[in-house]
Short mmCIF file of C-alpha atoms in Angstrom, two decimals:
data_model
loop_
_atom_site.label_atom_id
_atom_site.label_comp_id
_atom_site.label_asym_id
_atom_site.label_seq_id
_atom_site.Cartn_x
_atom_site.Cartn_y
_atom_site.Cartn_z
CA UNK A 10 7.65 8.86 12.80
CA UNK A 11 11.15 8.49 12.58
CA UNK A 12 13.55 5.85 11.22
CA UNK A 13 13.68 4.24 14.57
CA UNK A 14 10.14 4.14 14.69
CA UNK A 15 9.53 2.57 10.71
CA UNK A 16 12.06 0.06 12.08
CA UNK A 17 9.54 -1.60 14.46
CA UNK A 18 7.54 -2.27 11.29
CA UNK A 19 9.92 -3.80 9.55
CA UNK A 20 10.53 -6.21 12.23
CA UNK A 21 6.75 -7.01 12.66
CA UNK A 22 6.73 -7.84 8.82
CA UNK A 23 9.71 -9.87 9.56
CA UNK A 24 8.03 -12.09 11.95
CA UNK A 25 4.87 -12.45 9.80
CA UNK A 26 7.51 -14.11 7.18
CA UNK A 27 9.26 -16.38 9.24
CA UNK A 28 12.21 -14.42 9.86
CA UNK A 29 13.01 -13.34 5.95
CA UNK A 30 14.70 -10.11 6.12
CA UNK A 31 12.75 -6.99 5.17
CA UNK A 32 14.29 -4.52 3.13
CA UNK A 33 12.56 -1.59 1.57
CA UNK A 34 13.13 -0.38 -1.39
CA UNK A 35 10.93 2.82 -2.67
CA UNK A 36 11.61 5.52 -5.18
CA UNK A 37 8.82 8.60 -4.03
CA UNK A 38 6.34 10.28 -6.41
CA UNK A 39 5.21 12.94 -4.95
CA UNK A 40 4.22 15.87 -6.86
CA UNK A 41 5.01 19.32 -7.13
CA UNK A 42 4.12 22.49 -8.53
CA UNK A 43 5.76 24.08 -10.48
CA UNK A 44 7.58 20.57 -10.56
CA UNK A 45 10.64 20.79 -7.85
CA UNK A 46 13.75 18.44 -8.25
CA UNK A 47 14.42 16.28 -5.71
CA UNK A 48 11.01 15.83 -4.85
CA UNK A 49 10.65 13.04 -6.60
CA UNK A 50 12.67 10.23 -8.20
CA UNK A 51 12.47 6.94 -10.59
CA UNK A 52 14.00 3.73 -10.01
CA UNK A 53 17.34 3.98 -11.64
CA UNK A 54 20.45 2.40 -11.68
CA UNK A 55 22.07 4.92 -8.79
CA UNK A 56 19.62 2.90 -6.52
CA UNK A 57 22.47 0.06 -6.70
CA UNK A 58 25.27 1.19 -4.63
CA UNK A 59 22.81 2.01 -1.35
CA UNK A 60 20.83 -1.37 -2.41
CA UNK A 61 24.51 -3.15 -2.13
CA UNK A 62 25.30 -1.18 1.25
CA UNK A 63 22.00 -2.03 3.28
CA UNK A 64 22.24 -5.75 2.03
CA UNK A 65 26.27 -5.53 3.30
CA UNK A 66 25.21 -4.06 6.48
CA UNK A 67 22.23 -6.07 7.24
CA UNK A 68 21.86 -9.72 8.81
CA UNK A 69 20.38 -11.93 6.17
CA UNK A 70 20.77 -15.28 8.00
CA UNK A 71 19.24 -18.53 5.83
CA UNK A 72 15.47 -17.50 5.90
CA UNK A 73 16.02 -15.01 2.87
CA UNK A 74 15.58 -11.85 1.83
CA UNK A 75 11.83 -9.63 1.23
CA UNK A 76 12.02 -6.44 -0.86
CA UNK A 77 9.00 -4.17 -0.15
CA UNK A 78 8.65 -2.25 -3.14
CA UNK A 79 7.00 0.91 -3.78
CA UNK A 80 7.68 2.55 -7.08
CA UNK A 81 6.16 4.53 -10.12
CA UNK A 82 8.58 3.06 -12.57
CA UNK A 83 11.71 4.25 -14.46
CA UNK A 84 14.85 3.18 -16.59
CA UNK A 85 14.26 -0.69 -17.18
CA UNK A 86 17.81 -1.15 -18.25
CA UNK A 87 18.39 -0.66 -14.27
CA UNK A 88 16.54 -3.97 -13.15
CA UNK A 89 18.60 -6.39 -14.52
CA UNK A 90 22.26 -5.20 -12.44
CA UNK A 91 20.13 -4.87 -9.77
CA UNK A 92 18.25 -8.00 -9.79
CA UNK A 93 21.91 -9.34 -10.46
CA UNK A 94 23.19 -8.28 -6.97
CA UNK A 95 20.19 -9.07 -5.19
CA UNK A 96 20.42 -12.82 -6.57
CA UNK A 97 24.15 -12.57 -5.47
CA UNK A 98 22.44 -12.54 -1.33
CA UNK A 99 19.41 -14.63 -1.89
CA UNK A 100 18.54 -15.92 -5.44
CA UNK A 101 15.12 -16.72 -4.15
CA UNK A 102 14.70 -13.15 -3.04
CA UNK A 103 10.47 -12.58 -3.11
CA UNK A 104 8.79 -8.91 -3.93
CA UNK A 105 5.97 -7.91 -1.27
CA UNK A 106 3.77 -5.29 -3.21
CA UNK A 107 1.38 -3.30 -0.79
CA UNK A 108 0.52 -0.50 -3.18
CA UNK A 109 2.31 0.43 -6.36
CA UNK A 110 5.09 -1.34 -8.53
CA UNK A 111 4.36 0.10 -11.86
CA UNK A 112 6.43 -0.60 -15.23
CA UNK A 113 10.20 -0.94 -14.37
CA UNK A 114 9.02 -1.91 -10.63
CA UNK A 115 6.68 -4.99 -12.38
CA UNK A 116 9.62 -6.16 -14.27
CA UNK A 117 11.71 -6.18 -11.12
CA UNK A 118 8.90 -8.15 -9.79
CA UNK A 119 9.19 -10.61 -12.45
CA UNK A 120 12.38 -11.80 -11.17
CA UNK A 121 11.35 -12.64 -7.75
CA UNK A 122 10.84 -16.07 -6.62
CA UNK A 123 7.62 -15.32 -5.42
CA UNK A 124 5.55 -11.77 -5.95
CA UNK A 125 3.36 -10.88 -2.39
CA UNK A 126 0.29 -8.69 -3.18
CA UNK A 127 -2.02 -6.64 -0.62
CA UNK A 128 -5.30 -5.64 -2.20
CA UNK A 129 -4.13 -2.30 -2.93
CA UNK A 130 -0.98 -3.78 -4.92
CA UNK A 131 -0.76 -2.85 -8.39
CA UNK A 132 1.24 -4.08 -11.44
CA UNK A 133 1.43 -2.44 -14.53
CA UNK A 134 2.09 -3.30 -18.02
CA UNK A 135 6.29 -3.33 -18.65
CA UNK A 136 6.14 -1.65 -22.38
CA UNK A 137 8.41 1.24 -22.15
CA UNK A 138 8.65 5.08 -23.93
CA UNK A 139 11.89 5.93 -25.53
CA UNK A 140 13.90 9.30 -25.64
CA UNK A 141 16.89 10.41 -27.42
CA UNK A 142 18.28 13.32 -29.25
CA UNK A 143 16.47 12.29 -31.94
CA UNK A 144 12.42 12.45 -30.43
CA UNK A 145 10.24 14.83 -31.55
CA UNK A 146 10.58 18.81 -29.66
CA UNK A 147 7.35 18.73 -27.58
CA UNK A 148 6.43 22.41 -27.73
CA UNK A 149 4.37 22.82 -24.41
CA UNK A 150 7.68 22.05 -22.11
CA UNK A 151 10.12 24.66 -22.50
CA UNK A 152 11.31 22.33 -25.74
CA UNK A 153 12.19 19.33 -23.80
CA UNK A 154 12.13 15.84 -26.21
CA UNK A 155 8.69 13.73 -26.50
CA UNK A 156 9.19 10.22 -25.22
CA UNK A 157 7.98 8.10 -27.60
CA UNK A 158 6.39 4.45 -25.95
CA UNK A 159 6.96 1.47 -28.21
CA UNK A 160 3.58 -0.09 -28.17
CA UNK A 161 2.30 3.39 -29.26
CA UNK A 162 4.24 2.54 -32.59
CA UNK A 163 3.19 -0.72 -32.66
CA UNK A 164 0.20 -0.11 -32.74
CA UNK A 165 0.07 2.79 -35.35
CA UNK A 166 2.01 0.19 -37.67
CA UNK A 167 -0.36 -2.04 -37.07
CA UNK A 168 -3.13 -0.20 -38.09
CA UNK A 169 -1.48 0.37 -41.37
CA UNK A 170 -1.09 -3.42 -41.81
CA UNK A 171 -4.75 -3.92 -40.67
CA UNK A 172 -5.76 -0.80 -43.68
CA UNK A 173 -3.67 -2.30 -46.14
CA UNK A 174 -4.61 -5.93 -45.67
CA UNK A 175 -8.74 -4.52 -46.42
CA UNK A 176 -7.88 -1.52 -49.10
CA UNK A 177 -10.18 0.63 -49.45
CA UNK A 178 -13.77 -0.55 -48.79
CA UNK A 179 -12.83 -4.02 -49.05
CA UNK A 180 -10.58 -4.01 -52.81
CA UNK A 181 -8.23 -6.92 -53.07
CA UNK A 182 -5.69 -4.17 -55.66
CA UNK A 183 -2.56 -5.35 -54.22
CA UNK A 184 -0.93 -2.19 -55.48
CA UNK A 185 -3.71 -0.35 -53.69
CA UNK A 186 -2.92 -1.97 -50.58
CA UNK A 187 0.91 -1.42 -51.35
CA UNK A 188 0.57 2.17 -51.43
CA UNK A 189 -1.88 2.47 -48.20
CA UNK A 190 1.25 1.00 -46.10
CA UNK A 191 3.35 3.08 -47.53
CA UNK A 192 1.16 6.36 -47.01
CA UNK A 193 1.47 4.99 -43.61
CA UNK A 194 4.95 4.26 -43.06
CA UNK A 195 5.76 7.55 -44.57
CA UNK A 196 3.66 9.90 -42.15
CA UNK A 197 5.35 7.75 -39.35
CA UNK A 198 8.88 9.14 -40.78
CA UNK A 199 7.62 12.38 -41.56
CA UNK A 200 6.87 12.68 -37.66
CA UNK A 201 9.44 11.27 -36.02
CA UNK A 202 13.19 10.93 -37.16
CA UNK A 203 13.92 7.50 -38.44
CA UNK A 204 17.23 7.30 -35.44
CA UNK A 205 14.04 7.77 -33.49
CA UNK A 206 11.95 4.78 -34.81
CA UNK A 207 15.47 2.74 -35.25
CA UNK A 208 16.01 3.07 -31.06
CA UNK A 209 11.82 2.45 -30.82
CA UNK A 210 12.26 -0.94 -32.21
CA UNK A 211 15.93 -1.40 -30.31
CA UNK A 212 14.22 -1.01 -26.51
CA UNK A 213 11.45 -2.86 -28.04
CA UNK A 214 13.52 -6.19 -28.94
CA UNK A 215 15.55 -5.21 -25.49
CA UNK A 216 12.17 -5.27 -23.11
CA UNK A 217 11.03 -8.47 -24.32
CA UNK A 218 14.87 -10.36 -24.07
CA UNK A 219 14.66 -8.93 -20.92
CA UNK A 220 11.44 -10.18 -19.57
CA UNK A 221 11.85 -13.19 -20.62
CA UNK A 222 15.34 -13.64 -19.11
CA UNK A 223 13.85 -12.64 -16.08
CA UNK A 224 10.73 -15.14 -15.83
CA UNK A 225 13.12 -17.90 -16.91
CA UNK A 226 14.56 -17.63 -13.50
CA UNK A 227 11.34 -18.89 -11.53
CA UNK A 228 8.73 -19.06 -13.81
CA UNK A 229 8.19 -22.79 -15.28
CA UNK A 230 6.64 -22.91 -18.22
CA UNK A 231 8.28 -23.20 -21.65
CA UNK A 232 9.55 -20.86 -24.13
CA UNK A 233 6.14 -20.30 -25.74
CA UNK A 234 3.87 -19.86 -22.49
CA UNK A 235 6.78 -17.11 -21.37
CA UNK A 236 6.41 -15.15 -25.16
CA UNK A 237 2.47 -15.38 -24.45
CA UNK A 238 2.56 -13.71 -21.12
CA UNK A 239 5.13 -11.06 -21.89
CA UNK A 240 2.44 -10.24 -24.98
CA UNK A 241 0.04 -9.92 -22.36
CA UNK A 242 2.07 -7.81 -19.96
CA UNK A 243 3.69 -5.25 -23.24
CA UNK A 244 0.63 -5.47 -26.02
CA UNK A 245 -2.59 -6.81 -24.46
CA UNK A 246 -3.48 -4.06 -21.88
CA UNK A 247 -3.70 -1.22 -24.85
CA UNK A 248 -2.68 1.24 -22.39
CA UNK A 249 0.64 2.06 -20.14
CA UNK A 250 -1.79 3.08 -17.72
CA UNK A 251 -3.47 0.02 -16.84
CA UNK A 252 -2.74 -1.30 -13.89
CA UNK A 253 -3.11 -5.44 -12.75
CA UNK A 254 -4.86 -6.17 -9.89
CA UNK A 255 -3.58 -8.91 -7.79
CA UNK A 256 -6.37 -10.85 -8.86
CA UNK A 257 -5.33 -10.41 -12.92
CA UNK A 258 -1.57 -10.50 -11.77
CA UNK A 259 -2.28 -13.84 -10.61
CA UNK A 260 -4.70 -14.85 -13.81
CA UNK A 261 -1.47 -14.23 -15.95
CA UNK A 262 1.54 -15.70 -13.71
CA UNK A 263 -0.35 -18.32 -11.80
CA UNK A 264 -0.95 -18.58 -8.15
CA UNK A 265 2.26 -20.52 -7.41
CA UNK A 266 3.97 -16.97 -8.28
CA UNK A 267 1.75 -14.42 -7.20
CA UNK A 268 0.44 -14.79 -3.28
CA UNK A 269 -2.40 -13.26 -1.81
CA UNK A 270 -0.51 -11.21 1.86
CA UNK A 271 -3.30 -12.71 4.62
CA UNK A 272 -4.71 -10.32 6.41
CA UNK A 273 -2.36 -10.02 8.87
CA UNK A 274 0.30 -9.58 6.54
CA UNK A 275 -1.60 -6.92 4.63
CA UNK A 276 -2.39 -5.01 7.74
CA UNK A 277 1.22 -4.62 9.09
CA UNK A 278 2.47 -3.80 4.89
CA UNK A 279 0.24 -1.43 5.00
CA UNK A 280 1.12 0.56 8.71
CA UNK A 281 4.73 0.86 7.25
CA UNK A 282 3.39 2.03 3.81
CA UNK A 283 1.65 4.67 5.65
CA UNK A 284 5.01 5.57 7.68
CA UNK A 285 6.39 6.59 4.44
CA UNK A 286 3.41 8.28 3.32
CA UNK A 287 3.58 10.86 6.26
CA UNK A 288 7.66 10.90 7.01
CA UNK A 289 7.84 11.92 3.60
CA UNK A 290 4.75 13.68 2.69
CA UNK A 291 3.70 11.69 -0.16
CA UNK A 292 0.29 12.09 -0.34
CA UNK A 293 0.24 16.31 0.10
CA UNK A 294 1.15 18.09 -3.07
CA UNK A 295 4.09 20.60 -2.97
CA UNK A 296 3.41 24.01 -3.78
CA UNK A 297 6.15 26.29 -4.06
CA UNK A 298 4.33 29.61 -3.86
CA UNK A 299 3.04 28.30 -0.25
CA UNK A 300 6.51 26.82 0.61
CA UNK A 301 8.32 30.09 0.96
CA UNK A 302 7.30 33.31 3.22
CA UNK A 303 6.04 35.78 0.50
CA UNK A 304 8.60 38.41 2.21
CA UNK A 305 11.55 36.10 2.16
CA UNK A 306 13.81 36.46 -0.73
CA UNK A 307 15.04 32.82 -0.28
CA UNK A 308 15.19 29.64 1.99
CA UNK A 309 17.43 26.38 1.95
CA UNK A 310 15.21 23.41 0.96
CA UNK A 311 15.92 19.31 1.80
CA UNK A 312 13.89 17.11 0.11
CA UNK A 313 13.77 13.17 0.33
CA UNK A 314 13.55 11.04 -3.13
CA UNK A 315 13.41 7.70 -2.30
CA UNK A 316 14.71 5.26 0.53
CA UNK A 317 16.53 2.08 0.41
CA UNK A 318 16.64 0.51 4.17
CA UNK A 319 15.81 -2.57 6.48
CA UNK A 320 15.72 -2.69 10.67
CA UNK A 321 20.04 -2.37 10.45
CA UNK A 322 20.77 0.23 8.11
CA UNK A 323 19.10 2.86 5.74
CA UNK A 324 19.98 5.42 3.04
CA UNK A 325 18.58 8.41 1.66
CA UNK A 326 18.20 10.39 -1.74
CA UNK A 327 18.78 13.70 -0.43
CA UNK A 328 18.29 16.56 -2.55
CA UNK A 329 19.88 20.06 -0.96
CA UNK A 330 19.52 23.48 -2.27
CA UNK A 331 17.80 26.97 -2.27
CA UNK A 332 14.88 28.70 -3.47
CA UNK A 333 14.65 32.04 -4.67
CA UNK A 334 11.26 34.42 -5.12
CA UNK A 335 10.96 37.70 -6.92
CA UNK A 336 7.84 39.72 -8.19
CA UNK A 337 7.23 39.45 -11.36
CA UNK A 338 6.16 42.74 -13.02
CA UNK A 339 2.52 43.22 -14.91
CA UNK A 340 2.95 43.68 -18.76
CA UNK A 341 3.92 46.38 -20.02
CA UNK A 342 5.60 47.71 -16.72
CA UNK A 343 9.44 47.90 -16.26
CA UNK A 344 11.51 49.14 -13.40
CA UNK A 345 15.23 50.30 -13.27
CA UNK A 346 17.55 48.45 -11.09
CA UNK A 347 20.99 48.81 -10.40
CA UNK A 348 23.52 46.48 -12.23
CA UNK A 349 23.25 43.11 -9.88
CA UNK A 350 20.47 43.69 -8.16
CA UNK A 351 17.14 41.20 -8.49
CA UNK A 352 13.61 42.09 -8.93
CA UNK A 353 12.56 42.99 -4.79
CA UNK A 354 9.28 41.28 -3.44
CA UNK A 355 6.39 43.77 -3.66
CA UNK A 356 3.53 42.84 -2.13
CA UNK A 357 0.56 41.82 -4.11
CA UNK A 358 2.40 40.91 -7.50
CA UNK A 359 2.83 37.34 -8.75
CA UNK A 360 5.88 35.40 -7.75
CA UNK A 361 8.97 34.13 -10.35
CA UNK A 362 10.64 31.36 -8.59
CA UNK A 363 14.47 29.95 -9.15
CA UNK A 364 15.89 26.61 -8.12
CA UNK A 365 19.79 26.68 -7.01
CA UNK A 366 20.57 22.28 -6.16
CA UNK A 367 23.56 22.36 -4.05
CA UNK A 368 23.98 19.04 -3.15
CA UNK A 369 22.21 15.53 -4.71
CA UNK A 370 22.94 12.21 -3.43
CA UNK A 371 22.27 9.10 -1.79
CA UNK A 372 23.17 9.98 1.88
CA UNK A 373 23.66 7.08 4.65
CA UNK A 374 20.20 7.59 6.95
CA UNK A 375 21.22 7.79 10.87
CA UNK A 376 18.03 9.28 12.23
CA UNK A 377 16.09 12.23 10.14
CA UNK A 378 12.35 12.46 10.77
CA UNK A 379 11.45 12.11 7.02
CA UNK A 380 11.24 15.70 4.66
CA UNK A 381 12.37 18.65 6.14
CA UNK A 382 12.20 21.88 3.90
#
């Protein structure tokens, strides 16, 4: 199916909504291995620009704007200019969720008039990791930084409270229960650098401002109600990976903000959620060693991130590149080459694989068939 093709979906949702415009707005997770770039992508700020373009391009007329989302998550300090611009076309702009809108997705979510869930949909709780030059090295990827998630701290910390308030086995020695937190809050900055903890308790402070900011736009209730149910969407879950249901999404922010899609509805989200899945390959794991001709040195590779588009105009993230293969030699065994001259494939031995990215970018989307590699 081709872009021509998803549009007729589009403009079947469209009609189910009474003429709201449709656009969609997915960043792809589809896995690789060894883990390829391009294959893949967050929701980050960079989605902006092509978000501002389609919108620019596209007739919104008075009925309003619908953003399907599909995403995995990614940096939340993208949502808010993003949300900003959207407002800027329709500040009543509503979020139709047929599968996955995880962590910075859910707090996009939260400033929609209106959240649209399909039984598949899924929310997820909007507590964040960190990362900075400052994280711990983790020393089972090539020495990249740990991220560190927030509520992971939290929590340790407040174990130490919870140890100190009791002592141990039950004393009331205040100095006992002095030193316990401190035995704590020492091993905590023995393990991680204190910059670390200090930009922990920074996003922390930020996520919550944030979410709250964002429910004030549509969500009714007072200052307290809004703490509560950012509590239960950052602390309460006990785990990133939960995910909401539509039916606990709309236990927590009321049915008057999270809808039920009909069945209708849910049927025709669905059809163009499964366009993307095959254009783009989604749901079939990349491997690299069966990607390439084992007597092929190399091969140009194009692979497709994430989409921003409605039934007028569409954009790509287009990663370009090549791949190169080599054997890679048993242990022990070593072979002379001239100067400048690789490794040659030799059939039977294990592959070593290289990644050369010529070209990344959002690209404007005139009528590609989804991946090509």
């Amino acid at each position: 199916m081709a872009y021509a093709d998803r549009k007729k979906l589009i403009s079947e949702i469209e009609s189910r909504r009474g003429g709201r415009r449709l656009v969609s707005l997915c960043t792809f997770d589809r896995q690789s291995v060894p883990p390829l770039p391009g294959v893949a992508m967050q929701f980050q700020s960079d989605v902006k620009e092509s978000l501002y373009r389609v919108l620019k391009e596209s007739s919104i007329g008075s009925a309003g704007i619908d953003i399907f989302l599909y995403t995995r998550g990614g940096d939340t300090n993208s949502v808010l200019p993003i949300v900003s611009l959207l407002r800027e076309y329709d500040a009543d702009f509503q979020v139709l969720v047929p599968f996955r809108a995880h962590s910075a997705g859910t707090l996009f979510a939260l400033a929609a008039s209106r959240i649209v869930m399909t039984r598949l949909g899924e929310l997820s709780p909007i507590d964040p990791s960190t990362g900075n030059q400052f994280n711990p090295i983790d020393p089972t990827n090539n020495g990249n930084r740990l991220g560190i998630s927030v509520e992971d701290v939290n929590a340790f910390l407040e174990f130490g409270r919870e140890k100190a308030q009791t002592g141990n086995n039950g004393s009331d020695n205040s100095n006992e229960k002095q030193m316990l937190l401190q035995a704590f809050l020492e091993r905590l900055t023995s393990e991680i650098h204190p910059l670390a903890l200090g930009n922990v308790h920074r996003v922390h402070k930020l996520i919550r401002r944030l979410a709250e900011r964002l429910l004030q736009l549509h969500h009714p209730s007072g200052s307290d109600e809004r703490l509560q149910l950012i509590d239960k969407l950052t602390i309460e879950p006990n785990s990133h990976l939960h995910m909401f249901s539509r039916e606990e999404a709309q236990q927590m922010l009321g049915s008057g903000f999270v809808e039920f899609a009909d069945e209708e509805l849910e049927s025709a989200l669905d059809s163009l959620l499964r366009a993307y899945e095959d254009d783009f390959a989604l749901r079939s794991v990349l491997y690299i060693s069966r990607l390439m001709n084992p007597t092929a040195p190399s091969m140009d590779f194009r692979f497709i991130s994430g989409i921003v588009e409605s039934g007028d105009w569409g954009y790509l993230n287009e990663t370009k590149g090549k791949i190169y293969q080599t054997s890679k030699l048993p242990p022990n065994v070593t072979v002379q080459l001239p100067p400048g001259q690789s490794m040659p494939l030799i059939p039977g031995l294990p592959r070593d694989f290289r990644i050369e990215i010529e070209e990344q970018r959002w690209t404007h989307n005139t009528s590609p068939k989804g991946v090509t590699i």
